[in-house]
Amino acid sequence: MIRKILIANRGEIALRIVRACRELGIRTLAVYSEADEQSLHVQLADEAICIGPAPSNESYLRADRILSAAELADVDAIHPGYGFLSENAEFAEQCESCDITFIGPKSETIRQMGHKARARETVSKAGVPIIPGSDGPVDDEKVAIKTAQKIGFPVIIKAVAGGGGRGMRIAHNAATFAKEFQSARLEAEKAFGDGSLYIEKYLENPRHIEFQILADQHGNTIHLGERDCSVQRRHQKVIEESPSPFLDKSLRNRMGKAAIKAALAADYVNAGTIEFLVDAKGNFYFIEMNTRIQVEHGVTEEATGIDLIKEQIQIASGSRLSYSQKDISLSKHAIECRICAENPAKGFIPSPGTIDLYYAPGGHGVRVDSHVYGGYTVSPHYDSMICKLITYGRTRKIALDRMYRALSEYLIRGIDTNVEFVKAVILDPAFRQGEATTSYVEEFLARAPKELFEKKPKE
Ligand code: MV4
């Protein structure tokens, strides 16, 4: 039985987990850094313990302090949210050995899928298509060049310990390969303490489409359809939607079946995501698995009507899935914009500071997931995302028109935000037509007038 959960995270996701626990009648323990004392998740949790100073590596990344808080408050389970310790196999293992339920997959699954080259091998053996590339890691530069030539240029060099785009390099020919390979290795060593690399054929302008998976401890595994996450800037997603405007029923079915195969091959339990790249012809390829709840999970929740955080907690407590595959449909169209404290006119530099005035959108078909309020100070120590705005409706057009309407209601003073930027994307005909690939943001920025992203002077 889970009676009390420690939430090992901050910001909007910590609040999201508090809300799910409240509805399930589960007590919550917030852990927080000195910078987050005024945060909503701390105020709304039943109990709260400060675990250290503002920098993440002195607080939210300190497994020892979090586990001490867990023992002290006698919690039954820990929800790691996303980022921080959510995909740290060692932390999951420590929870297991302290007899605290880690709300996520087994530590062994996290380890296996966290090794991106081993993940490729695992799902490929199960019959899931992968992008042509190296068999496992390639550490020797000479071998790497030969491998790249065999695959055919352009190739992409990725960190085995990476994911989400960090430590990636594209090589267009043999002449530039060595340089790219070396800088990928250095970056991977610095970022992950592991310089191991693998190589894939580089796909030009794919779509980034991911499938949501739920799996219980009794062998039941289902998918909840896809999210199209092609609108990204520097590997940070900006807009996500479900269903993808690019998939038809047949492709969704085939990709969904492949996603379930991948999850079964990983012996997966709890909520997870299978990421695919999809080319213009509709060929799809597994790229990696995320063994956590994702930022954009709310899009799937509004498209399907299923509360993923509640499902995660119920799965962790040993319950069977509340749904079978035939109960699942993307019956609504949902779209999310990530609202960030940043300045698009100045190269999207972060804009931390105190929000003097805050009014968030509302009304029919609008969901706002946010931990901020008027008077809240956005800390420079963490991610700049302050709000997730989700709109949904019967059709994509309804959801998009609603998104523009909702974005226009925001009043945020005191810090800069990307609200005007995402409004411009929502109005852009190419985006409206569902044509966005992973190159979309770059192309849009190149052709969009700069004034578009500046804050409108108050009429
Ligand atoms: C790729 C790719 C093209 N070809 N792999 C980026 C995030 C990580 N999950 C995987 N990513 C990609 N992997 C192959 N073989 C394109 C991306 C990619 C991307 C690459 C460069 C610039 C922006 C991008 C946005 C999304 C995906």
CSV table of C-alpha atoms and ligand atoms in Angstrom, one decimal:
chain,number,residue,atom,x,y,z
A,1,MET,CA,0.0,0.0,0.0
A,2,ILE,CA,1.3,3.5,-0.8
A,3,ARG,CA,0.2,6.0,1.8
A,4,LYS,CA,2.8,8.6,1.5
A,5,ILE,CA,5.0,9.7,-1.4
A,6,LEU,CA,8.1,11.8,-1.5
A,7,ILE,CA,8.2,14.0,-4.6
A,8,ALA,CA,11.9,14.2,-5.6
A,9,ASN,CA,11.4,17.2,-7.9
A,10,ARG,CA,10.4,20.8,-8.1
A,11,GLY,CA,8.3,23.2,-10.3
A,12,GLU,CA,5.2,22.3,-12.2
A,13,ILE,CA,5.8,18.6,-12.2
A,14,ALA,CA,6.1,18.5,-8.4
A,15,LEU,CA,2.8,20.3,-8.2
A,16,ARG,CA,1.3,17.9,-10.8
A,17,ILE,CA,2.3,15.0,-8.6
A,18,VAL,CA,0.8,16.6,-5.5
A,19,ARG,CA,-2.5,17.0,-7.3
A,20,ALA,CA,-2.6,13.4,-8.4
A,21,CYS,CA,-1.8,12.2,-4.8
A,22,ARG,CA,-4.5,14.5,-3.4
A,23,GLU,CA,-7.1,12.9,-5.6
A,24,LEU,CA,-5.9,9.4,-4.6
A,25,GLY,CA,-5.9,10.2,-0.9
A,26,ILE,CA,-2.1,9.8,-0.6
A,27,ARG,CA,0.0,12.0,1.6
A,28,THR,CA,2.8,14.0,0.1
A,29,LEU,CA,6.2,15.1,1.2
A,30,ALA,CA,7.9,17.9,-0.8
A,31,VAL,CA,11.6,18.2,-0.7
A,32,TYR,CA,13.0,21.6,-1.8
A,33,SER,CA,16.1,23.7,-2.2
A,34,GLU,CA,16.6,27.0,-0.4
A,35,ALA,CA,15.6,28.7,-3.6
A,36,ASP,CA,12.2,27.0,-3.7
A,37,GLU,CA,10.8,27.7,-0.3
A,38,GLN,CA,8.0,29.9,-1.8
A,39,SER,CA,7.2,27.4,-4.5
A,40,LEU,CA,3.5,26.2,-4.8
A,41,HIS,CA,4.4,22.6,-4.6
A,42,VAL,CA,6.0,23.2,-1.1
A,43,GLN,CA,3.0,25.1,0.1
A,44,LEU,CA,0.5,22.5,-1.2
A,45,ALA,CA,2.2,19.3,-0.1
A,46,ASP,CA,1.3,17.9,3.3
A,47,GLU,CA,4.9,18.0,4.6
A,48,ALA,CA,8.1,19.6,3.3
A,49,ILE,CA,11.8,19.2,4.1
A,50,CYS,CA,14.6,21.4,2.9
A,51,ILE,CA,17.4,19.4,1.3
A,52,GLY,CA,20.0,22.0,0.6
A,53,PRO,CA,21.1,25.1,-1.3
A,54,ALA,CA,19.8,26.3,-4.7
A,55,PRO,CA,22.3,24.5,-7.0
A,56,SER,CA,20.8,21.2,-8.2
A,57,ASN,CA,23.9,19.2,-7.4
A,58,GLU,CA,23.6,20.4,-3.7
A,59,SER,CA,19.8,19.6,-3.5
A,60,TYR,CA,17.7,17.9,-6.2
A,61,LEU,CA,20.5,15.7,-7.3
A,62,ARG,CA,21.6,14.6,-3.8
A,63,ALA,CA,20.3,11.0,-3.6
A,64,ASP,CA,21.6,10.7,0.0
A,65,ARG,CA,19.7,13.8,1.3
A,66,ILE,CA,16.5,12.7,-0.5
A,67,LEU,CA,16.7,9.2,0.9
A,68,SER,CA,17.4,10.6,4.4
A,69,ALA,CA,14.2,12.7,4.1
A,70,ALA,CA,12.4,9.6,2.9
A,71,GLU,CA,13.5,7.7,6.0
A,72,LEU,CA,12.8,10.6,8.4
A,73,ALA,CA,9.2,11.1,7.1
A,74,ASP,CA,8.6,7.3,6.6
A,75,VAL,CA,7.4,7.5,3.0
A,76,ASP,CA,6.4,4.4,1.1
A,77,ALA,CA,7.4,5.6,-2.3
A,78,ILE,CA,9.3,8.2,-4.3
A,79,HIS,CA,8.1,9.9,-7.5
A,80,PRO,CA,11.1,11.3,-9.4
A,81,GLY,CA,9.3,13.4,-12.0
A,82,TYR,CA,11.5,14.2,-15.0
A,83,GLY,CA,15.1,15.4,-15.2
A,84,PHE,CA,17.2,15.3,-11.9
A,85,LEU,CA,17.3,11.7,-10.6
A,86,SER,CA,14.5,10.3,-12.7
A,87,GLU,CA,16.7,8.3,-15.0
A,88,ASN,CA,19.5,7.5,-12.5
A,89,ALA,CA,19.6,3.7,-12.2
A,90,GLU,CA,21.7,3.9,-9.1
A,91,PHE,CA,19.1,6.1,-7.3
A,92,ALA,CA,16.4,3.6,-8.3
A,93,GLU,CA,18.5,0.8,-7.0
A,94,GLN,CA,19.1,2.6,-3.7
A,95,CYS,CA,15.3,3.1,-3.3
A,96,GLU,CA,14.8,-0.6,-4.0
A,97,SER,CA,17.4,-1.6,-1.3
A,98,CYS,CA,15.8,0.8,1.2
A,99,ASP,CA,12.5,-0.9,0.5
A,100,ILE,CA,11.0,2.4,-0.8
A,101,THR,CA,9.0,2.0,-4.0
A,102,PHE,CA,10.6,4.0,-6.9
A,103,ILE,CA,7.7,5.1,-9.1
A,104,GLY,CA,9.1,4.1,-12.4
A,105,PRO,CA,10.7,1.0,-14.1
A,106,LYS,CA,13.1,-1.4,-12.5
A,107,SER,CA,16.7,0.0,-12.0
A,108,GLU,CA,18.0,-2.6,-14.5
A,109,THR,CA,15.6,-1.3,-17.2
A,110,ILE,CA,16.8,2.3,-16.6
A,111,ARG,CA,20.4,1.1,-16.9
A,112,GLN,CA,19.7,-0.9,-20.1
A,113,MET,CA,17.7,1.8,-21.8
A,114,GLY,CA,20.1,4.6,-20.6
A,115,HIS,CA,22.9,2.9,-22.6
A,116,LYS,CA,21.6,4.2,-26.0
A,117,ALA,CA,23.6,1.7,-28.1
A,118,ARG,CA,22.4,-1.2,-26.0
A,119,ALA,CA,18.8,0.1,-26.2
A,120,ARG,CA,19.2,0.0,-30.1
A,121,GLU,CA,20.4,-3.6,-30.0
A,122,THR,CA,17.6,-4.7,-27.5
A,123,VAL,CA,14.7,-3.3,-29.5
A,124,SER,CA,16.2,-4.3,-32.9
A,125,LYS,CA,16.4,-8.0,-31.8
A,126,ALA,CA,12.7,-7.8,-31.0
A,127,GLY,CA,12.0,-6.7,-34.6
A,128,VAL,CA,11.6,-2.9,-34.1
A,129,PRO,CA,13.2,-0.9,-37.0
A,130,ILE,CA,16.3,1.1,-36.1
A,131,ILE,CA,18.3,3.6,-38.1
A,132,PRO,CA,21.3,1.9,-39.9
A,133,GLY,CA,24.3,2.4,-37.8
A,134,SER,CA,27.1,0.9,-35.8
A,135,ASP,CA,26.7,-2.4,-33.9
A,136,GLY,CA,27.2,-1.0,-30.4
A,137,PRO,CA,29.7,1.6,-29.3
A,138,VAL,CA,32.7,2.5,-31.5
A,139,ASP,CA,35.7,3.8,-29.4
A,140,ASP,CA,38.5,3.6,-31.9
A,141,GLU,CA,38.6,6.6,-34.4
A,142,LYS,CA,40.0,4.5,-37.3
A,143,VAL,CA,37.2,1.9,-36.8
A,144,ALA,CA,34.7,4.7,-36.5
A,145,ILE,CA,35.7,6.2,-39.9
A,146,LYS,CA,35.4,2.9,-41.6
A,147,THR,CA,32.0,2.3,-39.9
A,148,ALA,CA,30.8,5.8,-41.1
A,149,GLN,CA,31.9,5.0,-44.7
A,150,LYS,CA,30.1,1.8,-44.6
A,151,ILE,CA,26.9,3.5,-43.4
A,152,GLY,CA,27.3,6.3,-45.9
A,153,PHE,CA,27.5,10.0,-45.2
A,154,PRO,CA,26.0,12.1,-43.6
A,155,VAL,CA,26.2,10.3,-40.3
A,156,ILE,CA,25.3,11.4,-36.8
A,157,ILE,CA,27.6,10.7,-33.8
A,158,LYS,CA,25.8,10.2,-30.5
A,159,ALA,CA,26.8,9.6,-26.9
A,160,VAL,CA,26.0,6.2,-25.6
A,161,ALA,CA,25.2,7.8,-22.2
A,162,GLY,CA,23.4,10.7,-23.9
A,163,GLY,CA,19.9,11.2,-25.0
A,164,GLY,CA,17.8,14.2,-25.8
A,165,GLY,CA,20.4,15.6,-28.2
A,166,ARG,CA,23.3,16.4,-25.9
A,167,GLY,CA,26.7,15.4,-27.2
A,168,MET,CA,25.5,14.9,-30.8
A,169,ARG,CA,27.6,15.8,-33.9
A,170,ILE,CA,26.8,15.5,-37.6
A,171,ALA,CA,29.6,14.6,-40.1
A,172,HIS,CA,28.9,15.2,-43.7
A,173,ASN,CA,32.0,13.6,-45.1
A,174,ALA,CA,35.1,11.6,-44.2
A,175,ALA,CA,37.3,14.8,-44.1
A,176,THR,CA,35.3,16.3,-41.2
A,177,PHE,CA,34.5,13.1,-39.4
A,178,ALA,CA,37.6,12.9,-37.2
A,179,LYS,CA,37.1,16.4,-35.8
A,180,GLU,CA,33.4,15.8,-35.1
A,181,PHE,CA,34.2,12.5,-33.5
A,182,GLN,CA,36.8,14.0,-31.2
A,183,SER,CA,34.6,16.9,-30.1
A,184,ALA,CA,31.6,14.5,-29.5
A,185,ARG,CA,33.9,12.4,-27.3
A,186,LEU,CA,35.1,15.4,-25.3
A,187,GLU,CA,31.6,16.7,-24.9
A,188,ALA,CA,30.2,13.3,-23.8
A,189,GLU,CA,33.1,12.9,-21.3
A,190,LYS,CA,32.4,16.3,-19.8
A,191,ALA,CA,28.6,15.9,-19.7
A,192,PHE,CA,28.2,12.3,-18.7
A,193,GLY,CA,31.6,11.2,-17.5
A,194,ASP,CA,31.5,8.6,-20.3
A,195,GLY,CA,33.0,9.3,-23.8
A,196,SER,CA,31.6,6.2,-25.5
A,197,LEU,CA,30.0,7.0,-28.9
A,198,TYR,CA,27.9,5.2,-31.5
A,199,ILE,CA,27.1,6.2,-35.1
A,200,GLU,CA,23.9,6.3,-37.1
A,201,LYS,CA,23.0,7.4,-40.6
A,202,TYR,CA,21.8,11.0,-40.4
A,203,LEU,CA,18.2,11.5,-41.5
A,204,GLU,CA,17.5,14.9,-43.0
A,205,ASN,CA,14.4,16.7,-41.8
A,206,PRO,CA,12.6,13.9,-40.0
A,207,ARG,CA,9.6,14.2,-37.8
A,208,HIS,CA,10.1,13.5,-34.1
A,209,ILE,CA,7.2,11.3,-33.0
A,210,GLU,CA,7.1,9.5,-29.7
A,211,PHE,CA,4.6,6.9,-28.3
A,212,GLN,CA,3.4,6.8,-24.7
A,213,ILE,CA,3.5,3.4,-23.1
A,214,LEU,CA,1.9,2.1,-19.9
A,215,ALA,CA,2.9,-1.3,-18.5
A,216,ASP,CA,1.8,-2.9,-15.2
A,217,GLN,CA,3.7,-5.5,-13.1
A,218,HIS,CA,1.5,-8.3,-14.4
A,219,GLY,CA,2.7,-8.2,-18.0
A,220,ASN,CA,0.0,-5.9,-19.5
A,221,THR,CA,1.5,-3.3,-21.9
A,222,ILE,CA,-0.5,-0.7,-23.9
A,223,HIS,CA,0.3,2.4,-25.9
A,224,LEU,CA,-1.6,5.7,-25.6
A,225,GLY,CA,-0.9,6.9,-29.1
A,226,GLU,CA,1.7,9.4,-30.1
A,227,ARG,CA,2.9,12.9,-29.5
A,228,ASP,CA,4.4,14.9,-32.4
A,229,CYS,CA,7.4,16.8,-30.9
A,230,SER,CA,9.0,18.1,-34.1
A,231,VAL,CA,8.9,21.7,-33.1
A,232,GLN,CA,12.1,22.0,-31.1
A,233,ARG,CA,14.8,24.6,-30.7
A,234,ARG,CA,18.3,23.4,-29.8
A,235,HIS,CA,16.9,20.0,-28.6
A,236,GLN,CA,14.4,21.8,-26.4
A,237,LYS,CA,10.8,21.0,-27.4
A,238,VAL,CA,8.6,24.1,-27.7
A,239,ILE,CA,5.3,22.7,-29.0
A,240,GLU,CA,3.9,19.2,-28.7
A,241,GLU,CA,0.6,17.8,-30.0
A,242,SER,CA,-1.4,14.6,-30.1
A,243,PRO,CA,-2.5,13.1,-32.5
A,244,SER,CA,0.4,13.9,-34.9
A,245,PRO,CA,-1.0,15.7,-38.0
A,246,PHE,CA,1.3,13.4,-40.1
A,247,LEU,CA,0.1,10.0,-39.0
A,248,ASP,CA,-2.8,8.1,-40.4
A,249,LYS,CA,-4.6,5.2,-38.7
A,250,SER,CA,-2.5,2.5,-40.4
A,251,LEU,CA,0.9,4.1,-39.5
A,252,ARG,CA,-0.3,4.8,-36.0
A,253,ASN,CA,-1.2,1.2,-35.6
A,254,ARG,CA,2.1,-0.1,-36.9
A,255,MET,CA,4.2,2.3,-34.8
A,256,GLY,CA,2.1,1.6,-31.7
A,257,LYS,CA,2.7,-2.1,-32.1
A,258,ALA,CA,6.4,-1.5,-32.6
A,259,ALA,CA,6.4,0.7,-29.4
A,260,ILE,CA,4.8,-2.1,-27.4
A,261,LYS,CA,7.4,-4.6,-28.8
A,262,ALA,CA,10.2,-2.2,-27.7
A,263,ALA,CA,8.7,-1.9,-24.2
A,264,LEU,CA,8.3,-5.7,-23.9
A,265,ALA,CA,11.9,-6.2,-25.0
A,266,ALA,CA,13.0,-3.9,-22.2
A,267,ASP,CA,10.8,-5.8,-19.7
A,268,TYR,CA,9.3,-2.4,-19.1
A,269,VAL,CA,7.0,-1.5,-16.1
A,270,ASN,CA,5.3,1.9,-15.5
A,271,ALA,CA,5.0,4.9,-17.9
A,272,GLY,CA,7.6,5.3,-20.6
A,273,THR,CA,8.1,6.8,-24.0
A,274,ILE,CA,9.4,5.2,-27.2
A,275,GLU,CA,11.0,7.9,-29.5
A,276,PHE,CA,10.9,7.5,-33.3
A,277,LEU,CA,12.1,9.5,-36.2
A,278,VAL,CA,9.8,9.3,-39.2
A,279,ASP,CA,10.8,10.3,-42.7
A,280,ALA,CA,8.7,11.9,-45.4
A,281,LYS,CA,7.6,8.6,-46.8
A,282,GLY,CA,6.4,7.3,-43.5
A,283,ASN,CA,9.3,5.0,-42.7
A,284,PHE,CA,9.9,5.0,-39.0
A,285,TYR,CA,12.9,4.2,-36.8
A,286,PHE,CA,13.4,3.8,-33.1
A,287,ILE,CA,15.9,6.2,-31.7
A,288,GLU,CA,15.7,5.9,-27.9
A,289,MET,CA,13.5,5.2,-24.9
A,290,ASN,CA,12.8,7.5,-22.1
A,291,THR,CA,12.2,5.7,-18.8
A,292,ARG,CA,10.3,8.5,-17.0
A,293,ILE,CA,7.2,10.6,-17.2
A,294,GLN,CA,7.9,13.4,-19.7
A,295,VAL,CA,7.3,17.1,-19.6
A,296,GLU,CA,4.7,16.8,-22.4
A,297,HIS,CA,2.7,13.9,-20.8
A,298,GLY,CA,-0.3,16.3,-20.4
A,299,VAL,CA,-0.9,16.3,-24.2
A,300,THR,CA,-1.6,12.6,-24.1
A,301,GLU,CA,-3.7,13.0,-20.9
A,302,GLU,CA,-6.0,15.5,-22.7
A,303,ALA,CA,-6.1,13.6,-26.0
A,304,THR,CA,-7.0,10.3,-24.3
A,305,GLY,CA,-8.7,11.4,-21.0
A,306,ILE,CA,-6.3,9.3,-19.0
A,307,ASP,CA,-4.4,10.6,-15.9
A,308,LEU,CA,-0.9,9.3,-16.4
A,309,ILE,CA,0.4,10.2,-13.0
A,310,LYS,CA,-2.4,8.3,-11.3
A,311,GLU,CA,-1.7,5.4,-13.5
A,312,GLN,CA,2.0,5.5,-12.6
A,313,ILE,CA,1.2,5.4,-8.8
A,314,GLN,CA,-1.4,2.6,-9.3
A,315,ILE,CA,1.1,0.6,-11.3
A,316,ALA,CA,3.8,1.1,-8.7
A,317,SER,CA,1.4,-0.1,-6.0
A,318,GLY,CA,0.9,-3.3,-7.9
A,319,SER,CA,-2.5,-2.7,-9.5
A,320,ARG,CA,-3.5,-3.9,-12.9
A,321,LEU,CA,-3.9,-1.3,-15.7
A,322,SER,CA,-7.3,0.3,-15.6
A,323,TYR,CA,-7.5,0.2,-19.4
A,324,SER,CA,-6.9,-2.3,-22.1
A,325,GLN,CA,-5.7,-1.3,-25.6
A,326,LYS,CA,-9.2,-1.3,-27.1
A,327,ASP,CA,-10.3,1.3,-24.5
A,328,ILE,CA,-7.8,3.8,-25.7
A,329,SER,CA,-8.4,6.4,-28.4
A,330,LEU,CA,-7.1,9.8,-29.3
A,331,SER,CA,-10.6,11.2,-29.1
A,332,LYS,CA,-9.5,14.8,-28.7
A,333,HIS,CA,-6.8,16.9,-30.3
A,334,ALA,CA,-4.5,18.4,-27.7
A,335,ILE,CA,-1.6,20.8,-28.1
A,336,GLU,CA,0.9,22.2,-25.6
A,337,CYS,CA,3.1,25.3,-25.7
A,338,ARG,CA,6.0,25.5,-23.2
A,339,ILE,CA,6.1,29.0,-21.7
A,340,CYS,CA,9.6,30.0,-20.7
A,341,ALA,CA,11.2,32.9,-18.9
A,342,GLU,CA,13.5,33.8,-21.8
A,343,ASN,CA,14.0,36.6,-24.4
A,344,PRO,CA,13.5,35.4,-28.0
A,345,ALA,CA,14.7,38.8,-29.3
A,346,LYS,CA,18.1,38.2,-27.6
A,347,GLY,CA,18.8,34.7,-28.7
A,348,PHE,CA,16.4,33.2,-26.2
A,349,ILE,CA,18.6,34.1,-23.2
A,350,PRO,CA,17.1,33.1,-19.8
A,351,SER,CA,15.1,35.9,-18.1
A,352,PRO,CA,14.9,35.0,-14.4
A,353,GLY,CA,13.5,37.5,-11.9
A,354,THR,CA,10.3,38.4,-10.0
A,355,ILE,CA,6.9,38.1,-11.7
A,356,ASP,CA,5.2,41.3,-10.6
A,357,LEU,CA,1.9,40.6,-12.3
A,358,TYR,CA,0.6,37.2,-13.4
A,359,TYR,CA,-2.7,36.2,-15.0
A,360,ALA,CA,-2.9,32.8,-16.7
A,361,PRO,CA,-5.4,31.9,-19.4
A,362,GLY,CA,-8.5,29.8,-18.7
A,363,GLY,CA,-11.9,28.9,-20.1
A,364,HIS,CA,-13.2,25.9,-22.1
A,365,GLY,CA,-10.6,23.5,-23.3
A,366,VAL,CA,-7.7,25.1,-21.5
A,367,ARG,CA,-5.3,23.5,-19.0
A,368,VAL,CA,-2.4,25.4,-17.3
A,369,ASP,CA,0.2,23.4,-15.4
A,370,SER,CA,2.4,25.8,-13.5
A,371,HIS,CA,4.0,26.5,-10.2
A,372,VAL,CA,4.3,30.2,-10.6
A,373,TYR,CA,2.0,33.1,-9.4
A,374,GLY,CA,2.2,36.9,-9.0
A,375,GLY,CA,5.1,37.8,-6.7
A,376,TYR,CA,7.0,34.5,-7.5
A,377,THR,CA,10.7,34.8,-8.3
A,378,VAL,CA,12.0,32.6,-11.2
A,379,SER,CA,15.4,31.3,-10.0
A,380,PRO,CA,18.4,31.3,-12.4
A,381,HIS,CA,19.4,27.9,-11.0
A,382,TYR,CA,16.9,25.8,-12.9
A,383,ASP,CA,15.2,25.3,-16.2
A,384,SER,CA,13.5,28.4,-17.6
A,385,MET,CA,10.1,26.7,-18.2
A,386,ILE,CA,7.5,28.5,-16.0
A,387,CYS,CA,4.3,27.1,-17.4
A,388,LYS,CA,2.8,24.5,-19.8
A,389,LEU,CA,-0.3,25.7,-21.6
A,390,ILE,CA,-2.4,22.9,-23.1
A,391,THR,CA,-5.5,23.5,-25.2
A,392,TYR,CA,-7.7,20.7,-26.5
A,393,GLY,CA,-10.9,20.2,-28.6
A,394,ARG,CA,-12.6,18.0,-31.1
A,395,THR,CA,-10.3,18.9,-34.0
A,396,ARG,CA,-6.8,20.2,-34.6
A,397,LYS,CA,-8.2,23.5,-35.8
A,398,ILE,CA,-10.3,24.0,-32.6
A,399,ALA,CA,-7.2,23.2,-30.5
A,400,LEU,CA,-5.0,25.7,-32.5
A,401,ASP,CA,-7.6,28.5,-32.5
A,402,ARG,CA,-8.1,27.9,-28.8
A,403,MET,CA,-4.3,28.0,-28.2
A,404,TYR,CA,-4.0,31.4,-29.9
A,405,ARG,CA,-6.9,32.7,-27.9
A,406,ALA,CA,-5.4,31.4,-24.7
A,407,LEU,CA,-1.9,32.7,-25.4
A,408,SER,CA,-3.5,36.1,-26.0
A,409,GLU,CA,-4.9,36.1,-22.4
A,410,TYR,CA,-1.5,35.8,-20.6
A,411,LEU,CA,-0.4,38.8,-18.5
A,412,ILE,CA,3.1,38.3,-17.3
A,413,ARG,CA,5.1,41.3,-16.1
A,414,GLY,CA,8.5,41.6,-14.6
A,415,ILE,CA,10.3,39.0,-16.7
A,416,ASP,CA,10.5,38.3,-20.5
A,417,THR,CA,8.8,35.3,-21.9
A,418,ASN,CA,8.4,33.4,-25.3
A,419,VAL,CA,4.6,34.0,-25.4
A,420,GLU,CA,4.8,36.2,-28.5
A,421,PHE,CA,7.1,33.8,-30.2
A,422,VAL,CA,4.8,30.8,-29.8
A,423,LYS,CA,1.8,32.9,-30.8
A,424,ALA,CA,3.7,33.6,-34.1
A,425,VAL,CA,4.3,29.9,-34.6
A,426,ILE,CA,0.7,29.0,-33.9
A,427,LEU,CA,-0.4,31.5,-36.6
A,428,ASP,CA,2.2,30.4,-39.2
A,429,PRO,CA,0.6,28.7,-42.2
A,430,ALA,CA,3.4,26.1,-42.5
A,431,PHE,CA,2.8,25.0,-38.9
A,432,ARG,CA,-1.0,25.2,-39.3
A,433,GLN,CA,-0.8,22.8,-42.3
A,434,GLY,CA,1.0,20.3,-40.1
A,435,GLU,CA,4.2,20.4,-42.2
A,436,ALA,CA,6.7,20.9,-39.3
A,437,THR,CA,9.7,18.7,-39.2
A,438,THR,CA,12.7,19.0,-36.8
A,439,SER,CA,14.1,21.8,-39.0
A,440,TYR,CA,11.0,23.9,-38.6
A,441,VAL,CA,12.0,26.3,-35.8
A,442,GLU,CA,15.4,27.1,-37.5
A,443,GLU,CA,13.6,27.8,-40.8
A,444,PHE,CA,10.9,29.8,-39.1
A,445,LEU,CA,13.4,32.0,-37.2
A,446,ALA,CA,15.3,32.6,-40.5
A,447,ARG,CA,12.2,34.0,-42.2
A,448,ALA,CA,10.2,35.6,-39.4
A,449,PRO,CA,10.5,39.3,-38.7
A,450,LYS,CA,12.3,40.0,-35.5
A,451,GLU,CA,9.7,42.5,-34.1
A,452,LEU,CA,7.3,39.6,-33.9
A,453,PHE,CA,9.0,38.2,-30.8
A,454,GLU,CA,9.1,41.5,-28.9
A,455,LYS,CA,6.7,42.3,-26.2
A,456,LYS,CA,3.9,44.4,-27.6
A,457,PRO,CA,3.8,47.9,-26.0
A,458,LYS,CA,0.6,48.2,-23.8
A,459,GLU,CA,-2.2,49.8,-25.8
B,1,MV4,C1,18.8,11.9,-35.2
B,1,MV4,C2,18.4,12.8,-36.2
B,1,MV4,C3,18.7,12.5,-37.5
B,1,MV4,N1,19.2,11.3,-37.8
B,1,MV4,N2,19.3,10.7,-35.5
B,1,MV4,C4,17.7,14.7,-31.4
B,1,MV4,C5,17.3,14.3,-30.1
B,1,MV4,C6,17.6,12.9,-29.9
B,1,MV4,N3,16.6,12.2,-29.2
B,1,MV4,C7,17.8,12.4,-31.3
B,1,MV4,N4,17.8,13.5,-32.2
B,1,MV4,C8,18.0,13.3,-33.5
B,1,MV4,N5,18.5,12.2,-33.9
B,1,MV4,C9,19.5,10.4,-36.8
B,1,MV4,N6,20.1,9.2,-37.1
B,1,MV4,C10,17.8,14.0,-35.8
B,1,MV4,C11,17.6,14.3,-34.5
B,1,MV4,C12,17.0,15.5,-34.1
B,1,MV4,C13,17.6,16.7,-34.4
B,1,MV4,C14,18.9,16.8,-34.9
B,1,MV4,C15,19.5,18.0,-35.1
B,1,MV4,C16,18.9,19.2,-34.8
B,1,MV4,C17,17.6,19.2,-34.3
B,1,MV4,C18,17.0,17.9,-34.0
B,1,MV4,C19,15.7,17.9,-33.5
B,1,MV4,C20,15.1,16.7,-33.3
B,1,MV4,C21,15.7,15.5,-33.6
